[in-house]
Tab-separated table of C-alpha atoms and ligand atoms in Angstrom:
chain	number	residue	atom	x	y	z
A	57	UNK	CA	89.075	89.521	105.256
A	58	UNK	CA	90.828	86.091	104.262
A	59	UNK	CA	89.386	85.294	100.731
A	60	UNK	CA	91.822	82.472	100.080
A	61	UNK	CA	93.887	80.161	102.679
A	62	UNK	CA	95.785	77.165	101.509
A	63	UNK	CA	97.109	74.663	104.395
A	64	UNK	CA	100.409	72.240	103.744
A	65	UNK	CA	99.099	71.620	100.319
A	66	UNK	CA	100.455	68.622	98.897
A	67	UNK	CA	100.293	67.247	94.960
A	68	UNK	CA	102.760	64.662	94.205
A	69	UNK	CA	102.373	62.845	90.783
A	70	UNK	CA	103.344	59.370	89.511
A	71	UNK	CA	104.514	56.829	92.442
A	72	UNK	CA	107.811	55.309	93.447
A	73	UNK	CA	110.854	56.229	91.433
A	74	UNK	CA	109.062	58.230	89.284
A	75	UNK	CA	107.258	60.120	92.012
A	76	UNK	CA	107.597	64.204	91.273
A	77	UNK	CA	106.724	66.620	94.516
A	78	UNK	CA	104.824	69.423	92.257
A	79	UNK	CA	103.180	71.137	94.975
A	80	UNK	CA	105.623	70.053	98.404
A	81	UNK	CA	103.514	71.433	101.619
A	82	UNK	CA	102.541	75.084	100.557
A	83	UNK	CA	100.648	77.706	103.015
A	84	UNK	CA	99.744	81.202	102.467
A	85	UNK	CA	97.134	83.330	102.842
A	86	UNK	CA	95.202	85.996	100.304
A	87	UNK	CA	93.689	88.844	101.642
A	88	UNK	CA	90.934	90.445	100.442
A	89	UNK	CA	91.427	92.784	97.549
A	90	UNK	CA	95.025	91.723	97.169
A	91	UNK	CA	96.683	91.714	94.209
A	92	UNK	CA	99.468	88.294	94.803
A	93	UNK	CA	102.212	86.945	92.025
A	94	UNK	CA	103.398	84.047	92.305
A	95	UNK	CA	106.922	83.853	90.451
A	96	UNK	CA	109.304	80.770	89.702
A	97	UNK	CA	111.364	78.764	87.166
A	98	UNK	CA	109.918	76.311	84.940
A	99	UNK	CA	108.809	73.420	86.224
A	100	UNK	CA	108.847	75.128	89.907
A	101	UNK	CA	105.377	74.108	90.579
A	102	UNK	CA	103.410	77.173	89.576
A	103	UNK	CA	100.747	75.772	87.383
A	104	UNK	CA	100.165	72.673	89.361
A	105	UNK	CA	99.535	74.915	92.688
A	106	UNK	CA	96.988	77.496	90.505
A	107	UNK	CA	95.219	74.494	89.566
A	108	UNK	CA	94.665	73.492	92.744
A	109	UNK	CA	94.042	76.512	94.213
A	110	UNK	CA	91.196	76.849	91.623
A	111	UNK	CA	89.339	73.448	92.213
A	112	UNK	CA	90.249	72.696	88.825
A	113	UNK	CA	92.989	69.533	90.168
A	114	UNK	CA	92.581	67.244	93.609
A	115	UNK	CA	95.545	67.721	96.312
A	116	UNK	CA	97.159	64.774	97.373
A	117	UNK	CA	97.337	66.239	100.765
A	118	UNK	CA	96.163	69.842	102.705
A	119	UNK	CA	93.326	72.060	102.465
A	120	UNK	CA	92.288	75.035	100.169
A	121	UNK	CA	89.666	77.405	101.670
A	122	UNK	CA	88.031	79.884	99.708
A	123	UNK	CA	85.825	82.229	101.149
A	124	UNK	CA	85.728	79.655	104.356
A	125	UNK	CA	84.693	77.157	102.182
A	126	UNK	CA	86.916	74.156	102.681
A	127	UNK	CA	86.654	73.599	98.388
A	128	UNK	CA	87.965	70.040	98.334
A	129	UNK	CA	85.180	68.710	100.976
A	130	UNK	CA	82.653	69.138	98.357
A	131	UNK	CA	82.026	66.513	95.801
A	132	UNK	CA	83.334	66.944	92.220
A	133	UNK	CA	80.173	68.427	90.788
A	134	UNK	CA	79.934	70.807	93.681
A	135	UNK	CA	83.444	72.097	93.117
A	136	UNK	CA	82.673	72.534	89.592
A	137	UNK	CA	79.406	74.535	90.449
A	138	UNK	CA	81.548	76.478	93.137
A	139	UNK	CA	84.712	77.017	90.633
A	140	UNK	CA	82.067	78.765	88.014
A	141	UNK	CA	80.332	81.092	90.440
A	142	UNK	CA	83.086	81.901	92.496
A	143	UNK	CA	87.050	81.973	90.656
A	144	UNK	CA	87.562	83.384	87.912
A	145	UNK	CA	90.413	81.869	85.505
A	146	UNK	CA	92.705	83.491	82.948
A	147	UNK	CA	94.893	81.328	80.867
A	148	UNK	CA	98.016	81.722	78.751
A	149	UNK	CA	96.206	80.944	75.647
A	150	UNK	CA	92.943	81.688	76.700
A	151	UNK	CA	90.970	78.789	76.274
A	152	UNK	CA	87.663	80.537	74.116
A	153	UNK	CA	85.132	79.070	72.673
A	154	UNK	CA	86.117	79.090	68.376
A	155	UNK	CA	82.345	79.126	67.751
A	156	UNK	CA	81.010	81.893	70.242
A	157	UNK	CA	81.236	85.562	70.110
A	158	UNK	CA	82.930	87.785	71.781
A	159	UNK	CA	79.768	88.792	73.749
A	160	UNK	CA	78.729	84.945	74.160
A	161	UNK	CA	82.088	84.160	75.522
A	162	UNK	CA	82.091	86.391	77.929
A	163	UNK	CA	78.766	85.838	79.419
A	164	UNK	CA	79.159	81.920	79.095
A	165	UNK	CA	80.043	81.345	83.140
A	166	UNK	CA	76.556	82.979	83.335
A	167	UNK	CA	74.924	79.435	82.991
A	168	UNK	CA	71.816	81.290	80.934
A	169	UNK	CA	71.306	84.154	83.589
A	170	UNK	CA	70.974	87.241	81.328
A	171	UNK	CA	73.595	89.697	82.607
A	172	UNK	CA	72.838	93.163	84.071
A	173	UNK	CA	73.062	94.916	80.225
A	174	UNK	CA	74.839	98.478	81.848
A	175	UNK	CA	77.516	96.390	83.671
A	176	UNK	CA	77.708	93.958	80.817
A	177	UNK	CA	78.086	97.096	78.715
A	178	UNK	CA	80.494	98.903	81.148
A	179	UNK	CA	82.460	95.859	81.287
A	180	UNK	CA	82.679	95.716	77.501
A	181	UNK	CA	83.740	99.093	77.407
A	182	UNK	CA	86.385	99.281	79.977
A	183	UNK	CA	87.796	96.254	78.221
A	184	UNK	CA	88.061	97.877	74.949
A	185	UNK	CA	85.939	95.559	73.045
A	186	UNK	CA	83.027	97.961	71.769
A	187	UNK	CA	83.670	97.095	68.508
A	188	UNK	CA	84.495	93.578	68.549
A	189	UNK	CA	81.467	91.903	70.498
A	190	UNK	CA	79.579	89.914	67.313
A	191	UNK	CA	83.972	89.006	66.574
A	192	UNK	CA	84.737	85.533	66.509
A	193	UNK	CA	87.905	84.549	68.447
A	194	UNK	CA	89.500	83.922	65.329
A	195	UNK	CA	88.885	86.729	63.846
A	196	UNK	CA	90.733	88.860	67.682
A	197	UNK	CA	94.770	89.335	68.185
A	198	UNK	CA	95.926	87.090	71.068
A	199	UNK	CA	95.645	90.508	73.227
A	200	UNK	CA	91.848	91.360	72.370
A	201	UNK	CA	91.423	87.184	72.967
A	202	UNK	CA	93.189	87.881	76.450
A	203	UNK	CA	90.768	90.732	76.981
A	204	UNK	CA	88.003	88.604	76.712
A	205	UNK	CA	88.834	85.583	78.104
A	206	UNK	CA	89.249	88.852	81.183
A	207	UNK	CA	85.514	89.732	80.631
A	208	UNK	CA	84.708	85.883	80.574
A	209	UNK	CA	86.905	85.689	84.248
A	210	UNK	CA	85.211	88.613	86.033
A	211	UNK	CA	81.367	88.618	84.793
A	212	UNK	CA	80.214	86.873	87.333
A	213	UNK	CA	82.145	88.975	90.592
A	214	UNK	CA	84.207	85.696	91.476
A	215	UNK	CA	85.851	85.760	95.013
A	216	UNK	CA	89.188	85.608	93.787
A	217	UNK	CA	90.469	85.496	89.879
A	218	UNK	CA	93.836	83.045	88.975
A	219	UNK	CA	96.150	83.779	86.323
A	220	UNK	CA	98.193	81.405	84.591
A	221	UNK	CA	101.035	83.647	82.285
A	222	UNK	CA	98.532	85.895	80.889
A	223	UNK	CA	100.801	87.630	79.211
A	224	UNK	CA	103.381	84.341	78.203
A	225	UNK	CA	101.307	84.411	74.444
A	226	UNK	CA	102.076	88.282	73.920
A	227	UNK	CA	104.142	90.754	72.321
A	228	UNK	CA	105.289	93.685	74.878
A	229	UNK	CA	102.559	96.093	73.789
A	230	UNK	CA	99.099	93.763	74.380
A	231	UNK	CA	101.578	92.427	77.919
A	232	UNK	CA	101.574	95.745	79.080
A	233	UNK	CA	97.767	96.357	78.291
A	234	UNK	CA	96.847	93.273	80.031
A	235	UNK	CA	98.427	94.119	83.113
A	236	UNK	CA	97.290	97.227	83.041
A	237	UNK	CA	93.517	95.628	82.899
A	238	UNK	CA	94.559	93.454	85.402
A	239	UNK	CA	95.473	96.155	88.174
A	240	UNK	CA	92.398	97.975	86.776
A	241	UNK	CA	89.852	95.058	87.716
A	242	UNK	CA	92.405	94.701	91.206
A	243	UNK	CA	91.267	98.710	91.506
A	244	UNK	CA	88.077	99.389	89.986
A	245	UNK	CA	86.394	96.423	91.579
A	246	UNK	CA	88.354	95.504	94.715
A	247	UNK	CA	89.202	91.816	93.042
A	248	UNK	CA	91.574	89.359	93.996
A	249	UNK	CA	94.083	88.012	91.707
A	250	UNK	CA	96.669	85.645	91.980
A	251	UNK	CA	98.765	85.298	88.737
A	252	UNK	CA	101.280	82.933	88.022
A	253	UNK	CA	104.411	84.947	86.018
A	254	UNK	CA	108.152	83.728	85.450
A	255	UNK	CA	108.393	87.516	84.198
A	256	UNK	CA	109.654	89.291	87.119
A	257	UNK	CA	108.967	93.295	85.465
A	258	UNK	CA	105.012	91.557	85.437
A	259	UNK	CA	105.472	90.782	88.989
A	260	UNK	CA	105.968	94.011	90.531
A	261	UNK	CA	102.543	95.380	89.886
A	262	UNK	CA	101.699	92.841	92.435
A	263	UNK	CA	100.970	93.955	96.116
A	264	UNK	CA	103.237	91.038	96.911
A	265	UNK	CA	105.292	88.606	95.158
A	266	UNK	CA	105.339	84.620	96.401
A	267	UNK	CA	108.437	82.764	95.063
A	268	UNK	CA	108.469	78.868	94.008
A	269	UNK	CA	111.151	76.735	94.165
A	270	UNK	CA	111.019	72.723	93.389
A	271	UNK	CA	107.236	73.078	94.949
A	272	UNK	CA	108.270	74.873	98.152
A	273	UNK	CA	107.814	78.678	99.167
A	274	UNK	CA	110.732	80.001	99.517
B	26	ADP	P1	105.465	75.311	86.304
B	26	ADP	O1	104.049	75.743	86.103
B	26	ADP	O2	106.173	76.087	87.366
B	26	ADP	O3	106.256	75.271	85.025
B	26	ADP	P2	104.289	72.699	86.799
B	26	ADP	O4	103.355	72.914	87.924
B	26	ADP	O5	103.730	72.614	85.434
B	26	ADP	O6	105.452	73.794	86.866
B	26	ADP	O7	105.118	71.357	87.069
B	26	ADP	C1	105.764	71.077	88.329
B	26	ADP	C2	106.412	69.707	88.258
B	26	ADP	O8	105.419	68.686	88.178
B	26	ADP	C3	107.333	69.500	87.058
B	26	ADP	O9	108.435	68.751	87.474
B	26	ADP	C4	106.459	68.728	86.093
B	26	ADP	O10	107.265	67.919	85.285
B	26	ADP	C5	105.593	67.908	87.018
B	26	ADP	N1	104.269	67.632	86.441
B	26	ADP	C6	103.342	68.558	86.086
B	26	ADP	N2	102.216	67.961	85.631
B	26	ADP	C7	102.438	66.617	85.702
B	26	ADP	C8	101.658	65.450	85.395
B	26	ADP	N3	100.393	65.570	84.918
B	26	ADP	N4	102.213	64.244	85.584
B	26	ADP	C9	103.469	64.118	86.093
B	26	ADP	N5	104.244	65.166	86.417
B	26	ADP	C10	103.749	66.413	86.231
């Protein structure tokens, strides 16, 4: 089953002479299950086209369908609604909350719904953060922050989780353990990914690899 389809997706920034092509008429398709990198220089486009496929950033031009749903139909507080419930969104410096816990920052897309306490639990575990869950951020390395901000991505079952260099903030050790997490969740729970790497040895624990250049597939 499809879970994602982008069609001739178009973001172009500033106007005129200043006018940049981020995104330049992109299609793919993500199947169900699949784990998908997307790879490319800086400045290739890769951030701008995760946004977008994300709901988090307008298209100038083209469609992205999630789960059927054509997302940028929908009015801005629907896609905000839809972006909580159904994608899931890891960034390069995680983007917690200073003054929650570990335990309220992962449950916070949860928008007050009590989460099932075994899978809460179960997630905790499998994410190795037992014994960090009353932790402020602060008080985490970046790679038990990246765990969380992992738990705070897949707690509510999204249809597809994006990636933004999870691993760009890490030393080698807490890279390797987030990608191993990463095909774990891609495993254990059948979850689309999509994650955004210029590291090529990140890459190949993709299922496939999608290459940027200047805003084009290539
Ligand atoms: P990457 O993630 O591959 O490094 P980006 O998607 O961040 O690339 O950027 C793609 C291109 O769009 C770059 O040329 C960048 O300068 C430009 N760009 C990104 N964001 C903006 C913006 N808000 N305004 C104008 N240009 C932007």
């Amino acid at each position: 089953m499809e879970i994602l389809k982008v069609e001739h997706l178009v973001k172009q920034y500033g106007k005129g002479d200043n006018a940049v092509l981020a995104v330049n008429d992109i299609s793919f398709s993500v199947e169900q299950g699949e784990f998908v990198a997307i790879v490319g220089s800086s400045g290739s486009g890769k951030s701008t086209l995760l946004h977008l496929l994300g709901g988090v950033d307008r298209p100038t031009s083209g469609k992205v369908y999630i789960q059927g749903e054509d997302i940028y139909s929908l009015n801005s507080d629907k896609i905000a609604i839809f972006r909580r419930r159904q994608v899931g969104l890891i960034y390069q410096f995680y983007n917690l909350i200073p003054i929650l816990n570990v335990k309220e920052n992962i449950t916070l897309p949860c928008d007050g719904r009590t989460p099932d306490k075994s899978e809460l639990d179960e997630l905790i575990n499998t994410l190795g953060l037992k014994d960090r869950v009353t932790h402020l951020p602060n008080e985490l390395s970046g790679g038990q922050q990246q765990r969380v901000s992992i738990g705070r991505a897949l707690i509510n079952h999204p249809a597809i989780l994006l990636a933004d260099e999870p691993t760009g903030n890490l030393d080698s050790r807490s890279s390797d353990e987030i990608v191993e997490l990463l095909k774990l969740s891609n495993q254990k729970y059948k979850q689309t990914i999509v994650m955004i790497t210029h590291n090529l040895e990140i890459a190949k624990i993709a299922d496939r690899i999608l290459r940027i250049e200047d805003g084009r597939l290539v």
